[in-house]
Amino acid sequence: MTATSKENPRKTKQKTARGRPRDTSKNKAIINAASRLFLEKGFDGTSMDDIAKRAGVSKQTVYSHFACKEVLCSEAISLAVKRYSPDTALENVEEHSLEADLRAVCDKFARLLLGDDSVAMANLLVTSAPKGLEFAKIYWNAGPQAMHGKLQEFLQHWIDQGALSIGNTSKAADLLSTLLKGKVHFLRSIGLIDTISEKQIQENVEDTVKIFLKLYGT
Amino acid sequence: MTATSKENPRKTKQKTARGRPRDTSKNKAIINAASRLFLEKGFDGTSMDDIAKRAGVSKQTVYSHFACKEVLCSEAISLAVKRYSPDTALENVEEHSLEADLRAVCDKFARLLLGDDSVAMANLLVTSAPKGLEFAKIYWNAGPQAMHGKLQEFLQHWIDQGALSIGNTSKAADLLSTLLKGKVHFLRSIGLIDTISEKQIQENVEDTVKIFLKLYGT
DNA sequence: GAATTACTGGACTAATGAGTCCAGATAACC
DNA sequence: GGTTATCTGGACTCATTAGTCCAGTAATTC
């Protein structure tokens, strides 16, 4: 059973709603609790009772808002991804120089990629890979894919300025992500380190910028 | 409870073994079955009954050889890592030229890093990160750490030859691993692609060699 | 007030899975 | 043969958990 095969119950609202209306604040509380718990403990490690309790709501209410665990997880992932959308990533880049701007962008994305929630999300997806291809798609499109687009935009700008010489911008953007994640992302994933330090992030950014400019700078 | 806190039962053998001796072939069968199942279905997804059945052995026998699931998994991981130890990775590198040899080494390691079992192992470790810090250590030391050493050796050779100019060989070796894994390793991990094609591997190798030589070649 | 729908809390079902127990068989040692 | 320890297969306990059911109560429309 895939996450999409079961819809949110009573999704289609009648024109004139009869009876007591759904409490939207409870709906939010449930998704929020689910989002935190799934990221914290993974899909299997989180029980519906836990979620109900954390949301301060009865279990029946959870099932009244969400058909099953998979659907709830799916929505929780959507929420978490939205919280981390890189919409603002390129906004206050102030176009000083290629190197300064590249560093600013890398810094922003490194913090996104290496943040606790980001790693937790990756782990959640790995854990649920068998049962949740849908989960991964939601994440990939709203997260890394969106970020990839922003990076390409950024690179194109400096290519047009003649400061970068790149054959394949898509690949170059991928390279940036790969370099920023580096080795620490994986180490954190498997629990060999339990926090990615500020220093480590800065080091990754510096290395990435240096490598990237050496490869593609004009 | 950590994996090391419970020892293999009856580990210490008396000088004169009394009674029926343990069947070592069954022991191997159990570890083998466990190794395949844990990699295939993860820690939680694999039941002790499954393992017993696949090993063609009774459940009691499993518990007679291994104290608990964690211990068995730990041994299964050790075995799997041994199967993939990169001992032979540098053997038939024939010292033609830096580029040819680097390509050969990268090819070998790429196949190691991106192979089905390697990705499955990474996923297993991610899944069991909370309960099994020990698992990750076993893996890291015998796998990536060993590989890292080999890579450094290799690089040092060509530094000595004057063909490479590298400030920090450890970091350079890390970079090689990171580049070889690239984006596909993660994509495969979260189930967005279900096999890493031959073509994809070769592309990763080519890109890595090109980038690496541009960065460090003299 | 009547009908309708939502929320609660707790009991309930059904499945799964780790680990134990036991009776009988088997293989080694003395 | 007697002793000791392993192996088998199946029954068993115990805990967890997804999902359901229900009786009572709260909110909203008509």
CSV table of C-alpha atoms (C1' of nucleotides) in Angstrom, one decimal, chain A residues 18-20 23 58 61 65, chain C residues 3-9:
chain,number,residue,atom,x,y,z
A,18,ARG,CA,-23.0,20.1,9.3
A,19,GLY,CA,-22.1,19.1,12.8
A,20,ARG,CA,-19.1,20.1,14.7
A,23,ASP,CA,-10.4,21.7,14.7
A,58,SER,CA,-6.8,11.3,21.4
A,61,THR,CA,-8.7,12.1,16.5
A,65,HIS,CA,-7.6,13.5,10.4
C,3,DA,C1',-29.7,16.3,14.2
C,4,DT,C1',-25.0,15.9,12.9
C,5,DT,C1',-20.3,15.6,13.3
C,6,DA,C1',-15.9,15.9,16.2
C,7,DC,C1',-13.2,14.8,20.3
C,8,DT,C1',-12.1,11.9,24.4
C,9,DG,C1',-10.4,8.0,26.8
